[in-house]
XYZ file of C-alpha atoms in Angstrom:
726
model
C -110.591 -62.912 -191.778
C -111.064 -64.659 -188.339
C -108.363 -63.407 -185.479
C -108.252 -66.557 -183.400
C -105.138 -68.476 -181.696
C -103.481 -71.236 -184.234
C -105.179 -74.639 -183.346
C -104.933 -78.409 -183.145
C -102.602 -79.323 -185.713
C -99.038 -78.063 -184.955
C -96.296 -80.748 -183.113
C -93.517 -81.454 -181.012
C -91.299 -79.258 -180.255
C -87.115 -79.599 -179.583
C -87.046 -77.470 -176.673
C -83.345 -79.318 -176.446
C -80.792 -79.202 -179.051
C -79.581 -82.576 -180.648
C -77.479 -83.509 -182.594
C -79.922 -86.191 -183.250
C -83.485 -85.848 -184.022
C -84.726 -88.748 -182.095
C -83.312 -88.731 -179.301
C -84.875 -85.963 -176.924
C -89.223 -86.059 -176.773
C -91.283 -83.546 -178.363
C -93.584 -82.603 -176.178
C -97.464 -82.385 -178.282
C -98.125 -78.345 -179.131
C -101.788 -77.559 -179.642
C -101.166 -74.385 -179.404
C -98.782 -71.507 -180.836
C -98.828 -69.707 -177.515
C -97.297 -72.634 -176.628
C -94.198 -72.500 -178.825
C -91.175 -70.792 -177.099
C -88.683 -69.844 -179.584
C -85.259 -68.116 -178.205
C -84.765 -65.172 -177.858
C -84.356 -62.324 -180.667
C -84.559 -64.879 -182.956
C -86.416 -63.013 -186.302
C -87.909 -66.125 -188.280
C -84.890 -65.794 -190.792
C -84.379 -68.491 -193.412
C -81.265 -66.593 -193.781
C -77.505 -65.487 -192.404
C -76.145 -62.057 -193.501
C -72.387 -63.558 -194.824
C -70.360 -60.776 -195.227
C -67.531 -61.116 -198.092
C -64.322 -59.476 -198.670
C -62.761 -60.842 -201.211
C -58.905 -59.587 -202.316
C -57.076 -60.109 -205.597
C -52.992 -61.393 -205.038
C -52.520 -62.115 -209.427
C -49.565 -59.128 -210.377
C -50.316 -60.319 -213.973
C -51.771 -57.322 -214.823
C -50.773 -54.340 -212.626
C -53.950 -52.668 -210.996
C -56.308 -53.143 -213.790
C -59.756 -54.999 -212.670
C -60.600 -57.617 -211.740
C -64.043 -59.771 -211.835
C -65.273 -60.952 -208.933
C -68.467 -63.358 -208.977
C -69.316 -65.404 -205.529
C -71.835 -68.870 -206.906
C -74.244 -70.535 -204.453
C -73.129 -73.820 -206.072
C -69.971 -75.060 -208.543
C -70.535 -72.471 -211.827
C -69.506 -76.303 -213.734
C -72.719 -77.917 -212.852
C -75.198 -74.899 -212.195
C -74.566 -73.235 -209.009
C -76.662 -69.821 -209.520
C -74.444 -66.540 -209.757
C -75.302 -64.340 -206.796
C -72.614 -61.176 -206.745
C -70.419 -59.519 -208.367
C -67.917 -56.855 -208.630
C -64.516 -55.002 -209.240
C -60.867 -55.555 -206.919
C -57.527 -55.133 -208.111
C -53.600 -55.307 -205.652
C -55.572 -52.034 -203.719
C -59.125 -53.193 -203.929
C -60.714 -55.507 -202.483
C -64.246 -56.882 -203.512
C -67.228 -56.247 -200.965
C -70.541 -57.137 -199.870
C -73.144 -58.468 -197.774
C -75.248 -61.318 -198.365
C -78.464 -62.654 -197.138
C -78.115 -66.885 -197.743
C -80.625 -69.419 -197.948
C -79.454 -71.006 -194.518
C -79.719 -74.687 -196.763
C -76.690 -73.266 -198.557
C -72.843 -73.712 -196.789
C -70.174 -73.659 -199.446
C -70.485 -71.050 -202.386
C -67.513 -70.969 -205.627
C -65.830 -67.226 -205.828
C -65.135 -67.052 -210.086
C -62.358 -65.446 -210.639
C -61.684 -63.463 -213.960
C -59.330 -61.744 -215.195
C -58.771 -59.142 -216.839
C -58.142 -61.353 -219.845
C -60.740 -63.410 -219.375
C -59.040 -66.102 -217.423
C -60.939 -67.570 -214.682
C -60.187 -68.870 -211.368
C -62.591 -71.216 -208.712
C -62.311 -71.468 -205.291
C -64.634 -73.816 -203.346
C -65.014 -71.883 -200.134
C -67.017 -73.937 -196.421
C -69.249 -71.137 -195.360
C -68.597 -72.118 -191.122
C -69.565 -68.584 -190.000
C -70.190 -64.599 -191.371
C -68.018 -63.017 -191.753
C -65.776 -65.133 -195.546
C -61.646 -63.431 -195.660
C -59.931 -64.597 -199.062
C -57.724 -63.742 -201.714
C -57.636 -65.488 -204.919
C -53.329 -64.675 -206.630
C -53.136 -66.501 -211.092
C -54.100 -69.939 -209.725
C -56.023 -72.024 -207.454
C -55.007 -73.105 -204.375
C -58.492 -75.263 -203.682
C -58.803 -76.557 -206.893
C -57.399 -77.538 -209.892
C -59.529 -77.171 -213.978
C -58.308 -79.487 -216.436
C -59.940 -79.958 -219.339
C -63.724 -81.581 -219.360
C -62.805 -83.812 -223.067
C -59.989 -85.884 -221.909
C -62.073 -88.544 -220.282
C -64.082 -89.240 -224.097
C -60.126 -89.430 -225.916
C -59.040 -91.686 -223.623
C -62.525 -93.852 -223.063
C -61.978 -93.958 -227.417
C -59.683 -95.136 -227.676
C -60.389 -98.544 -225.490
C -58.712 -97.619 -222.331
C -59.934 -98.433 -218.886
C -61.642 -96.415 -216.468
C -58.770 -95.009 -213.814
C -61.436 -94.878 -211.785
C -62.654 -97.590 -209.287
C -65.933 -98.186 -207.562
C -64.709 -98.761 -204.304
C -62.104 -96.432 -203.098
C -62.213 -97.225 -198.885
C -62.571 -100.430 -196.490
C -65.278 -99.051 -195.126
C -67.916 -102.009 -197.230
C -67.349 -104.895 -199.377
C -64.413 -105.739 -197.066
C -64.563 -110.076 -197.418
C -60.725 -109.728 -194.938
C -59.475 -107.262 -192.859
C -55.959 -106.707 -191.369
C -55.030 -104.639 -189.076
C -51.081 -105.765 -188.123
C -47.928 -107.296 -189.822
C -48.468 -110.532 -192.125
C -48.038 -112.330 -195.777
C -51.129 -111.655 -197.877
C -51.606 -113.903 -200.205
C -55.075 -113.782 -202.342
C -55.780 -116.387 -205.160
C -59.885 -116.023 -205.470
C -61.108 -113.784 -207.440
C -63.987 -113.041 -204.903
C -62.084 -111.891 -202.303
C -61.507 -108.123 -200.920
C -58.780 -108.052 -198.091
C -59.271 -104.708 -196.744
C -55.143 -103.604 -195.088
C -56.603 -101.195 -192.516
C -53.520 -101.334 -189.695
C -51.008 -98.631 -189.243
C -47.561 -98.140 -189.064
C -46.904 -101.900 -190.054
C -45.390 -104.042 -193.019
C -46.430 -106.700 -195.054
C -46.036 -108.820 -197.572
C -48.185 -109.283 -201.142
C -48.606 -111.837 -203.310
C -52.299 -111.314 -205.868
C -53.120 -113.877 -208.378
C -57.377 -112.498 -207.935
C -59.544 -110.813 -206.334
C -58.408 -107.002 -204.845
C -56.267 -105.682 -201.958
C -57.230 -102.929 -200.695
C -54.750 -100.694 -198.005
C -56.785 -97.534 -196.066
C -53.566 -97.789 -193.816
C -51.348 -95.217 -192.813
C -47.018 -95.377 -192.954
C -47.849 -99.256 -193.668
C -44.611 -100.222 -195.669
C -44.943 -102.876 -198.279
C -41.690 -104.872 -198.753
C -42.688 -106.962 -202.144
C -46.478 -106.568 -204.270
C -46.788 -109.001 -207.158
C -50.134 -107.728 -209.284
C -50.109 -110.321 -210.856
C -53.710 -111.945 -213.470
C -56.753 -109.442 -212.974
C -55.620 -109.284 -209.745
C -57.109 -105.551 -208.330
C -54.427 -103.898 -205.194
C -56.100 -100.048 -204.549
C -54.679 -97.856 -202.914
C -57.312 -95.170 -200.441
C -57.835 -91.317 -200.608
C -56.861 -91.847 -196.392
C -53.985 -93.870 -196.756
C -50.304 -93.699 -196.866
C -47.854 -96.174 -198.447
C -44.006 -97.398 -198.667
C -42.928 -99.833 -201.408
C -39.601 -101.166 -201.065
C -41.573 -103.580 -204.619
C -43.869 -102.825 -207.219
C -44.436 -105.841 -209.106
C -47.648 -105.031 -212.270
C -47.150 -108.470 -214.022
C -50.428 -109.009 -214.862
C -51.877 -106.828 -218.148
C -55.150 -106.563 -216.894
C -53.662 -106.392 -212.948
C -54.124 -103.340 -212.229
C -52.914 -100.934 -209.624
C -55.102 -97.354 -208.211
C -53.192 -95.120 -206.187
C -55.301 -92.349 -204.364
C -53.480 -91.999 -201.775
C -50.007 -90.856 -201.199
C -47.358 -93.776 -203.028
C -43.888 -93.706 -202.211
C -41.975 -96.555 -204.880
C -38.418 -97.568 -203.230
C -36.760 -98.409 -206.078
C -37.549 -98.290 -210.032
C -41.596 -98.480 -210.780
C -42.114 -100.612 -214.675
C -46.358 -101.860 -214.489
C -46.957 -104.109 -217.409
C -50.481 -103.356 -216.434
C -53.156 -101.194 -215.089
C -52.377 -98.169 -213.323
C -53.085 -95.176 -212.448
C -52.591 -92.242 -209.311
C -55.461 -89.953 -208.025
C -53.323 -89.163 -205.252
C -49.042 -88.209 -205.201
C -46.196 -91.143 -206.408
C -43.075 -90.584 -205.464
C -41.358 -93.178 -207.051
C -37.558 -93.210 -206.467
C -36.208 -94.051 -208.975
C -37.424 -95.243 -213.344
C -40.645 -95.176 -213.976
C -40.767 -97.628 -216.938
C -44.180 -97.663 -219.721
C -43.291 -101.387 -219.965
C -45.682 -103.352 -223.615
C -49.031 -103.080 -222.619
C -49.126 -101.362 -220.881
C -52.098 -98.218 -219.525
C -51.173 -94.466 -217.506
C -53.566 -92.628 -216.210
C -52.584 -89.526 -214.037
C -54.757 -87.291 -212.590
C -53.134 -86.530 -209.162
C -49.644 -86.150 -208.630
C -46.698 -88.254 -210.183
C -42.746 -87.140 -208.775
C -40.054 -89.503 -210.778
C -36.298 -89.582 -208.824
C -35.252 -90.717 -212.449
C -36.201 -90.792 -215.702
C -39.792 -92.050 -217.457
C -39.310 -94.358 -220.359
C -42.891 -94.907 -222.316
C -42.871 -97.976 -224.358
C -46.153 -98.371 -224.455
C -48.554 -98.550 -227.748
C -51.729 -97.724 -224.751
C -51.985 -94.468 -224.406
C -50.362 -92.952 -221.994
C -52.754 -89.880 -219.997
C -52.267 -87.021 -217.529
C -54.510 -84.557 -216.258
C -52.139 -83.789 -213.115
C -48.994 -83.142 -213.284
C -45.736 -85.015 -213.387
C -41.995 -83.718 -212.484
C -39.497 -86.199 -213.855
C -36.254 -85.059 -211.754
C -33.889 -86.514 -215.634
C -35.370 -87.578 -218.498
C -38.645 -88.030 -220.037
C -38.727 -90.167 -223.251
C -41.599 -91.815 -225.690
C -39.409 -94.736 -227.461
C -41.488 -96.609 -230.583
C -45.083 -96.851 -230.716
C -45.945 -95.566 -228.045
C -48.547 -92.451 -227.333
C -48.536 -89.696 -224.578
C -51.835 -87.217 -223.989
C -50.138 -84.478 -221.876
C -53.452 -82.504 -220.557
C -52.099 -79.816 -217.614
C -49.012 -79.764 -216.586
C -44.932 -81.425 -217.382
C -42.357 -81.054 -216.080
C -39.018 -82.200 -217.444
C -35.552 -81.382 -215.586
C -33.717 -82.986 -218.283
C -33.577 -84.239 -221.811
C -36.817 -84.483 -223.750
C -37.041 -86.908 -226.103
C -40.490 -87.113 -228.753
C -39.612 -91.003 -231.169
C -43.141 -91.391 -231.358
C -46.800 -89.149 -230.856
C -46.950 -86.693 -228.097
C -50.586 -84.998 -227.758
C -50.200 -81.901 -225.512
C -53.422 -79.505 -224.614
C -51.639 -78.095 -221.854
C -47.766 -76.590 -220.252
C -44.645 -79.528 -220.911
C -41.659 -78.083 -218.732
C -37.890 -78.878 -220.352
C -34.639 -77.908 -218.435
C -32.446 -79.162 -220.453
C -32.976 -80.189 -224.338
C -36.420 -80.692 -226.568
C -35.802 -83.448 -229.497
C -38.183 -83.901 -232.114
C -37.052 -86.974 -233.711
C -37.857 -87.761 -237.793
C -41.333 -89.436 -238.262
C -42.378 -88.634 -234.540
C -46.508 -86.640 -233.802
C -45.913 -83.660 -231.934
C -48.807 -82.202 -231.527
C -49.998 -78.815 -229.809
C -53.342 -78.442 -229.862
C -55.912 -74.471 -227.863
C -53.598 -72.388 -226.422
C -50.976 -75.392 -224.992
C -47.138 -73.957 -224.113
C -43.889 -76.058 -224.948
C -41.039 -74.269 -223.192
C -37.555 -75.980 -223.265
C -33.750 -74.139 -222.824
C -32.756 -75.619 -226.406
C -34.321 -77.306 -228.783
C -33.552 -79.538 -232.203
C -35.898 -80.219 -233.898
C -35.466 -82.922 -236.692
C -39.498 -83.800 -236.967
C -42.800 -81.646 -237.499
C -45.283 -80.030 -234.833
C -48.349 -78.717 -235.782
C -50.317 -76.981 -233.705
C -54.510 -76.614 -234.948
C -57.338 -75.359 -233.200
C -55.877 -71.356 -230.758
C -53.079 -70.977 -231.272
C -50.408 -72.973 -229.418
C -46.550 -71.099 -228.349
C -43.146 -72.923 -227.924
C -40.281 -71.170 -226.701
C -37.428 -71.793 -226.466
C -34.426 -69.771 -224.064
C -31.883 -70.535 -225.644
C -30.138 -72.559 -228.621
C -32.862 -73.852 -231.869
C -31.342 -76.223 -234.459
C -34.798 -76.782 -237.253
C -32.534 -79.611 -239.597
C -33.878 -79.625 -243.147
C -37.793 -81.163 -243.809
C -37.884 -80.483 -240.296
C -40.305 -76.793 -238.716
C -43.660 -76.451 -237.849
C -46.800 -76.125 -239.566
C -50.691 -74.521 -237.849
C -51.279 -73.027 -235.338
C -48.459 -72.767 -234.153
C -46.067 -69.141 -233.240
C -42.217 -69.958 -232.269
C -40.902 -67.949 -229.778
C -36.675 -68.120 -229.834
C -36.058 -65.139 -227.699
C -32.244 -65.013 -229.633
C -33.510 -65.966 -232.825
C -33.125 -69.110 -234.540
C -29.827 -70.154 -235.303
C -30.227 -72.092 -237.214
C -32.548 -73.136 -239.759
C -33.172 -76.100 -242.461
C -36.554 -76.168 -242.348
C -39.475 -74.124 -242.195
C -42.713 -72.833 -241.027
C -46.015 -73.159 -242.700
C -49.324 -72.686 -242.884
C -49.888 -70.210 -240.528
C -47.105 -71.482 -238.577
C -44.325 -68.464 -237.598
C -41.941 -67.264 -235.714
C -42.883 -64.556 -232.728
C -42.769 -64.087 -229.523
C -46.317 -62.449 -228.694
C -48.627 -64.862 -227.902
C -50.669 -65.317 -224.576
C -51.134 -67.935 -222.979
C -52.450 -66.902 -219.302
C -51.157 -68.913 -216.076
C -53.393 -71.180 -214.698
C -53.755 -74.124 -212.597
C -52.106 -76.253 -215.561
C -49.767 -74.029 -217.483
C -47.841 -72.047 -213.791
C -45.434 -70.354 -216.795
C -48.029 -68.546 -219.472
C -46.396 -65.874 -221.682
C -46.342 -62.137 -222.480
C -49.318 -60.001 -221.541
C -53.369 -60.202 -222.108
C -54.774 -57.310 -224.941
C -57.047 -55.699 -222.466
C -59.703 -53.587 -224.783
C -62.592 -51.608 -222.707
C -64.491 -49.510 -225.379
C -66.196 -47.564 -222.216
C -62.371 -46.792 -221.180
C -64.613 -47.826 -217.430
C -62.094 -49.109 -216.259
C -63.094 -52.445 -216.156
C -62.395 -54.618 -219.715
C -64.828 -55.274 -222.487
C -64.417 -59.284 -221.378
C -65.664 -58.982 -217.094
C -67.699 -56.251 -218.366
C -71.252 -57.096 -217.771
C -72.105 -53.642 -219.970
C -68.750 -52.963 -222.348
C -69.953 -50.087 -223.415
C -71.634 -48.021 -220.691
C -69.379 -46.429 -218.664
C -72.246 -46.411 -216.314
C -71.907 -49.725 -215.622
C -70.065 -52.419 -215.022
C -71.756 -55.648 -212.491
C -74.729 -57.335 -211.647
C -75.660 -58.770 -208.385
C -78.756 -60.500 -207.675
C -80.842 -61.562 -204.778
C -81.417 -64.158 -204.346
C -79.423 -64.784 -207.971
C -78.999 -64.590 -211.786
C -80.900 -67.526 -212.642
C -84.528 -66.166 -213.924
C -86.406 -68.503 -212.186
C -84.738 -67.477 -208.830
C -86.879 -65.374 -206.652
C -87.955 -65.719 -202.829
C -91.841 -65.315 -201.352
C -92.666 -63.479 -198.897
C -96.712 -64.121 -196.296
C -98.498 -61.615 -194.589
C -100.541 -61.692 -192.512
C -102.887 -58.744 -192.085
C -104.323 -58.795 -188.683
C -101.084 -57.188 -186.929
C -100.670 -55.079 -184.199
C -103.885 -58.463 -183.167
C -102.603 -61.954 -183.901
C -104.163 -63.270 -187.389
C -105.301 -67.209 -187.674
C -101.455 -67.719 -189.191
C -102.070 -69.238 -193.106
C -99.832 -66.235 -193.184
C -101.372 -66.285 -196.449
C -103.365 -62.640 -196.925
C -100.482 -61.748 -198.334
C -97.837 -63.687 -200.613
C -95.205 -62.054 -202.858
C -92.272 -63.364 -204.362
C -89.330 -60.569 -205.966
C -86.350 -60.996 -207.473
C -82.752 -58.530 -207.382
C -80.233 -57.197 -209.877
C -78.636 -54.480 -207.979
C -75.619 -53.449 -210.959
C -73.147 -51.533 -210.565
C -70.610 -49.424 -211.483
C -66.435 -50.484 -211.909
C -66.027 -48.616 -208.649
C -69.075 -50.973 -206.634
C -71.104 -48.655 -206.534
C -74.525 -49.636 -207.146
C -76.056 -47.394 -209.925
C -79.191 -48.563 -210.365
C -81.586 -51.358 -209.254
C -83.861 -53.169 -210.759
C -86.961 -55.797 -209.524
C -89.350 -58.199 -210.489
C -92.325 -59.002 -208.783
C -95.079 -61.990 -208.246
C -98.215 -61.147 -206.372
C -100.113 -64.760 -206.236
C -102.510 -64.461 -203.295
C -104.623 -61.739 -201.906
C -105.911 -63.772 -199.557
C -108.453 -61.507 -197.190
C -110.975 -59.028 -197.454
C -108.968 -56.406 -196.076
C -107.406 -54.015 -199.124
C -103.759 -54.458 -197.902
C -100.894 -51.852 -200.131
C -97.524 -53.048 -199.976
C -94.166 -51.273 -200.735
C -90.619 -51.633 -199.667
C -87.720 -48.774 -197.896
C -84.960 -49.228 -199.880
C -81.472 -48.443 -197.356
C -81.082 -44.990 -199.655
C -82.680 -41.661 -198.778
C -85.986 -40.855 -200.539
C -83.852 -37.786 -202.725
C -80.996 -40.512 -203.848
C -83.458 -42.435 -206.057
C -83.693 -41.012 -209.410
C -85.541 -41.622 -212.543
C -88.278 -44.701 -211.184
C -90.349 -47.569 -213.499
C -92.622 -49.270 -212.408
C -93.462 -48.346 -208.638
C -94.574 -44.694 -207.544
C -92.147 -43.007 -204.929
C -94.070 -42.415 -201.444
C -94.005 -38.925 -200.793
C -93.476 -38.559 -196.908
C -90.476 -40.749 -196.612
C -87.458 -39.957 -195.175
C -85.953 -42.979 -196.610
C -86.771 -44.662 -200.264
C -90.555 -46.339 -200.097
C -91.368 -47.913 -203.433
C -94.588 -48.758 -203.429
C -96.057 -51.027 -205.823
C -100.056 -50.868 -204.817
C -102.767 -49.180 -202.272
C -105.067 -52.216 -202.296
C -105.252 -55.872 -203.265
C -108.483 -56.372 -203.647
C -108.050 -54.392 -206.997
C -104.962 -56.070 -208.043
C -107.268 -59.984 -208.329
C -109.814 -60.388 -208.883
C -109.743 -63.646 -206.373
C -108.069 -64.768 -202.662
C -105.483 -67.497 -204.504
C -106.273 -69.160 -200.802
C -109.318 -70.955 -201.297
C -109.444 -74.081 -204.035
C -112.988 -74.654 -204.685
C -113.385 -70.674 -206.026
C -111.721 -69.720 -209.109
C -107.630 -68.656 -209.489
C -106.960 -65.627 -210.697
C -103.716 -64.501 -212.069
C -99.749 -63.914 -210.725
C -100.035 -60.102 -211.708
C -96.287 -59.561 -211.767
C -94.855 -55.406 -211.769
C -91.323 -54.314 -213.121
C -89.610 -51.393 -210.882
C -86.501 -49.835 -212.232
C -85.040 -46.749 -211.071
C -81.463 -45.114 -210.665
C -79.546 -44.409 -207.882
C -78.061 -41.586 -207.526
C -76.298 -41.400 -204.683
C -74.002 -44.162 -206.169
C -73.990 -46.479 -202.519
C -71.200 -48.901 -202.255
C -72.779 -51.803 -203.195
C -70.592 -53.366 -199.209
C -72.637 -50.742 -196.722
C -76.655 -51.207 -199.500
C -75.808 -55.364 -199.038
C -78.322 -58.488 -201.065
C -81.478 -59.273 -199.769
C -85.337 -58.390 -198.688
C -84.383 -54.742 -197.633
C -87.759 -53.612 -196.044
C -91.399 -55.089 -197.417
C -94.182 -54.466 -195.360
C -97.533 -54.399 -195.759
C -100.376 -51.485 -194.539
C -104.502 -51.633 -194.081
C -106.392 -49.313 -195.755
C -109.553 -49.886 -194.400
C -107.986 -48.999 -191.246
C -105.172 -45.938 -192.740
C -101.990 -45.960 -193.116
C -99.844 -46.026 -190.535
C -100.896 -49.509 -190.209
C -97.919 -51.185 -191.550
C -96.743 -54.875 -191.513
C -93.090 -55.786 -191.961
C -91.064 -59.029 -191.121
C -90.183 -59.520 -187.026
C -87.334 -57.254 -186.633
C -87.902 -54.501 -189.675
C -87.946 -51.336 -188.648
C -91.182 -48.889 -189.336
C -91.850 -46.651 -192.204
C -91.576 -42.806 -191.218
C -95.370 -42.744 -192.454
C -96.070 -46.514 -189.623
C -98.122 -45.156 -186.829
C -95.775 -46.116 -183.626
C -99.175 -44.854 -181.375
C -100.358 -48.524 -183.160
C -96.569 -50.225 -181.291
C -97.115 -52.440 -178.068
C -101.305 -52.386 -178.379
C -103.152 -55.404 -179.305
C -100.545 -58.130 -179.347
C -97.219 -56.225 -180.595
C -94.648 -56.565 -177.364
C -92.724 -54.436 -180.509
C -90.480 -52.308 -177.955
C -86.280 -52.052 -176.615
C -85.274 -52.874 -180.138
C -88.061 -55.288 -180.911
C -90.344 -55.096 -183.307
C -92.958 -56.230 -185.049
C -93.425 -59.325 -182.873
C -95.906 -60.778 -179.882
C -94.620 -60.870 -176.684
C -94.156 -64.534 -177.681
C -91.966 -63.947 -180.796
C -93.814 -64.718 -182.831
C -93.944 -63.383 -186.365
C -96.472 -61.340 -188.363
C -94.512 -62.297 -191.199
C -91.402 -64.588 -192.775
C -89.776 -64.830 -196.397
C -89.274 -67.702 -198.028
C -86.187 -68.572 -199.647
C -87.805 -70.274 -202.523
C -89.666 -68.739 -205.899
C -92.358 -71.668 -205.450
C -93.100 -71.805 -201.993
C -97.158 -73.403 -201.136
C -98.371 -71.455 -199.239
C -101.597 -72.579 -197.018
C -104.876 -72.766 -197.919
C -107.666 -71.229 -196.445
C -107.621 -70.745 -192.884
C -105.427 -73.280 -191.673
C -102.160 -72.327 -189.608
C -98.866 -72.349 -191.405
C -97.784 -75.749 -188.441
C -100.638 -78.129 -189.156
C -99.244 -77.552 -193.429
C -95.356 -77.939 -192.234
C -95.816 -79.759 -189.423
C -91.713 -79.147 -188.834
C -92.215 -75.405 -188.787
C -92.819 -74.777 -185.168
C -89.500 -77.237 -184.957
C -86.989 -74.544 -187.118
C -88.528 -71.486 -185.415
C -87.847 -73.847 -181.232
C -84.717 -73.820 -182.027
C -84.155 -71.034 -183.568
C -83.697 -71.826 -187.325
C -80.854 -74.397 -186.630
C -82.861 -77.542 -186.881
C -85.314 -77.971 -190.065
C -83.853 -75.678 -192.201
C -85.161 -76.754 -195.579
C -88.612 -76.818 -193.656
C -90.523 -75.282 -196.362
C -88.621 -77.183 -199.183
C -87.899 -80.785 -198.038
C -91.200 -82.977 -199.619
C -90.010 -86.240 -197.504
C -92.647 -87.721 -195.882
C -93.707 -85.438 -191.872
C -92.821 -82.089 -193.398
C -95.751 -80.859 -195.539
C -99.534 -82.048 -195.628
C -99.855 -81.846 -199.474
C -103.610 -81.475 -198.428
C -103.418 -78.550 -196.555
C -101.412 -76.472 -200.176
C -102.947 -74.471 -201.565
C -101.178 -75.957 -204.685
C -104.256 -74.756 -207.708
């Protein structure tokens, strides 16, 4: 490798922080020495975040729950990073290196029975402290098969494509007025707050986005549409949905003073409070995915399916009248009587504070662990159960009349015993109270005690134990994540203590760790995979990793060598890079050498807590076999091993000292760690800032701006002609 400074091609650098990149002139940079980096910047594309996750779920006494941290929504493909045990008396503590582009994580608590609660956590700092109970405080989970059932019935979707007043408005209202809309293409947006309006809509759309809006009278006719935006708060003295194709959509906070009897399409995705009765008239369609509070009774009279995937609370009765159909997929709380004269399908919880009456000819069906809890029960019809067993729980009196009863996957629990029974239990339905139903975001009641099996007796139930037959192991922790394709990539210059050409391709090696812990969150095993992608130079470089362990802490080791003479545990993968690859893999004109994979495993005899061991790159390094073992090159800020030659510090271009390690006088590094498995490194002799123009802008900001300098493929981020893409 030739020794020379970084040459032309380096683009401008922010020298003043700004929220708009275009506000600050970017001076021309022609040499690495022109780059100014903030004091203490260590060229990291990640930052350490410390998590302390406790639990407040008392259902299982002092049993262990599993905590798992994901880099995204696990239901949408988010990858797991860390996992371990937490109980009422002991939290899960871990320090994780997270890519700078990750600003949100998801924390999943799994109870001993396997039931899960998910919390979304915004990362506003480097410390996260959280306690998770039996229910989520930030997110309500509902079954994903609700909408397909609704859509297959022919009902319309309850979600509007325009829920605010930022676009598409033909008229904007900011003051009190009377609004008459007759044009189907008209979109009236009410943005004023603390105003009073009246609405007579015969066509078109009205959106309300203001707060504390009083609607003295509202009439929706024909195909008119009224939308309440998520930010809005509205009170209606009168709300009439007259046309069968008229629609009302609430995503905000709405109060209806009086009775609400929609005749068209109504949906609630926010909070809707009806002071008196809520009546679904013939031909109406209703969906609720938010919170619906009813001051008196709810009466369902429509033959269209009414769907609840949120929470409904009625202060009086709930009546399903002839020909009506209702699907409850979350929570329905009835504070007086529930009368079913038609069709009720329950996938969640129905809670009745007084009496439930199942009339003859009605359909009452429970699915997959659903629950109907009531004080008194009168059955004149049949209740059916499908899928996994569901529960009917009666706290006072049961009357089962002739021809009535339960069939299928139903457990019937009358805590005093069934007082009057002229019916039957058939096809698997039986009396009993032992069925376990977990408390969830939709079921605040639950029932029974979870059947917990712990085959290996380590304290972590089989349902949450990654190694249920091995008492020494329980949980997996990954860096960067559990995805098989995930890895982070190390890029080294090999001229230390002299500056190199900054193509950062002399050693290109990616890595992925699985840190295995026991049920007490102690590290018991390290499993690592490394892939050597490039060896761009003539130097015979070695590669190793120093772990935060004493050398004597390492037990059986495979796939590498435990280096002698070290105080810490140092694992060596190879001593001479030229023996590992036949070609450099940095010059496109040459034949491509195969990527070489190293799989390393070792047991940890001292079993340190995961909270101190951490999840990250640890301390990887290379050294010049040509010059001697003491010529180590580490990431900026990382410390040398016991075998480094301390006499070399401060020589050449190195300015190690006073708490700084492996940086030049101007703070420039000899290596970077890129949180990407498929990092496209520069071709031989091309400095990295020519290939990645925003690299210097990222460095100049101290790692705050352009955190995606390596992954963004938009124009101006990379020059593919200077990258090794073979």
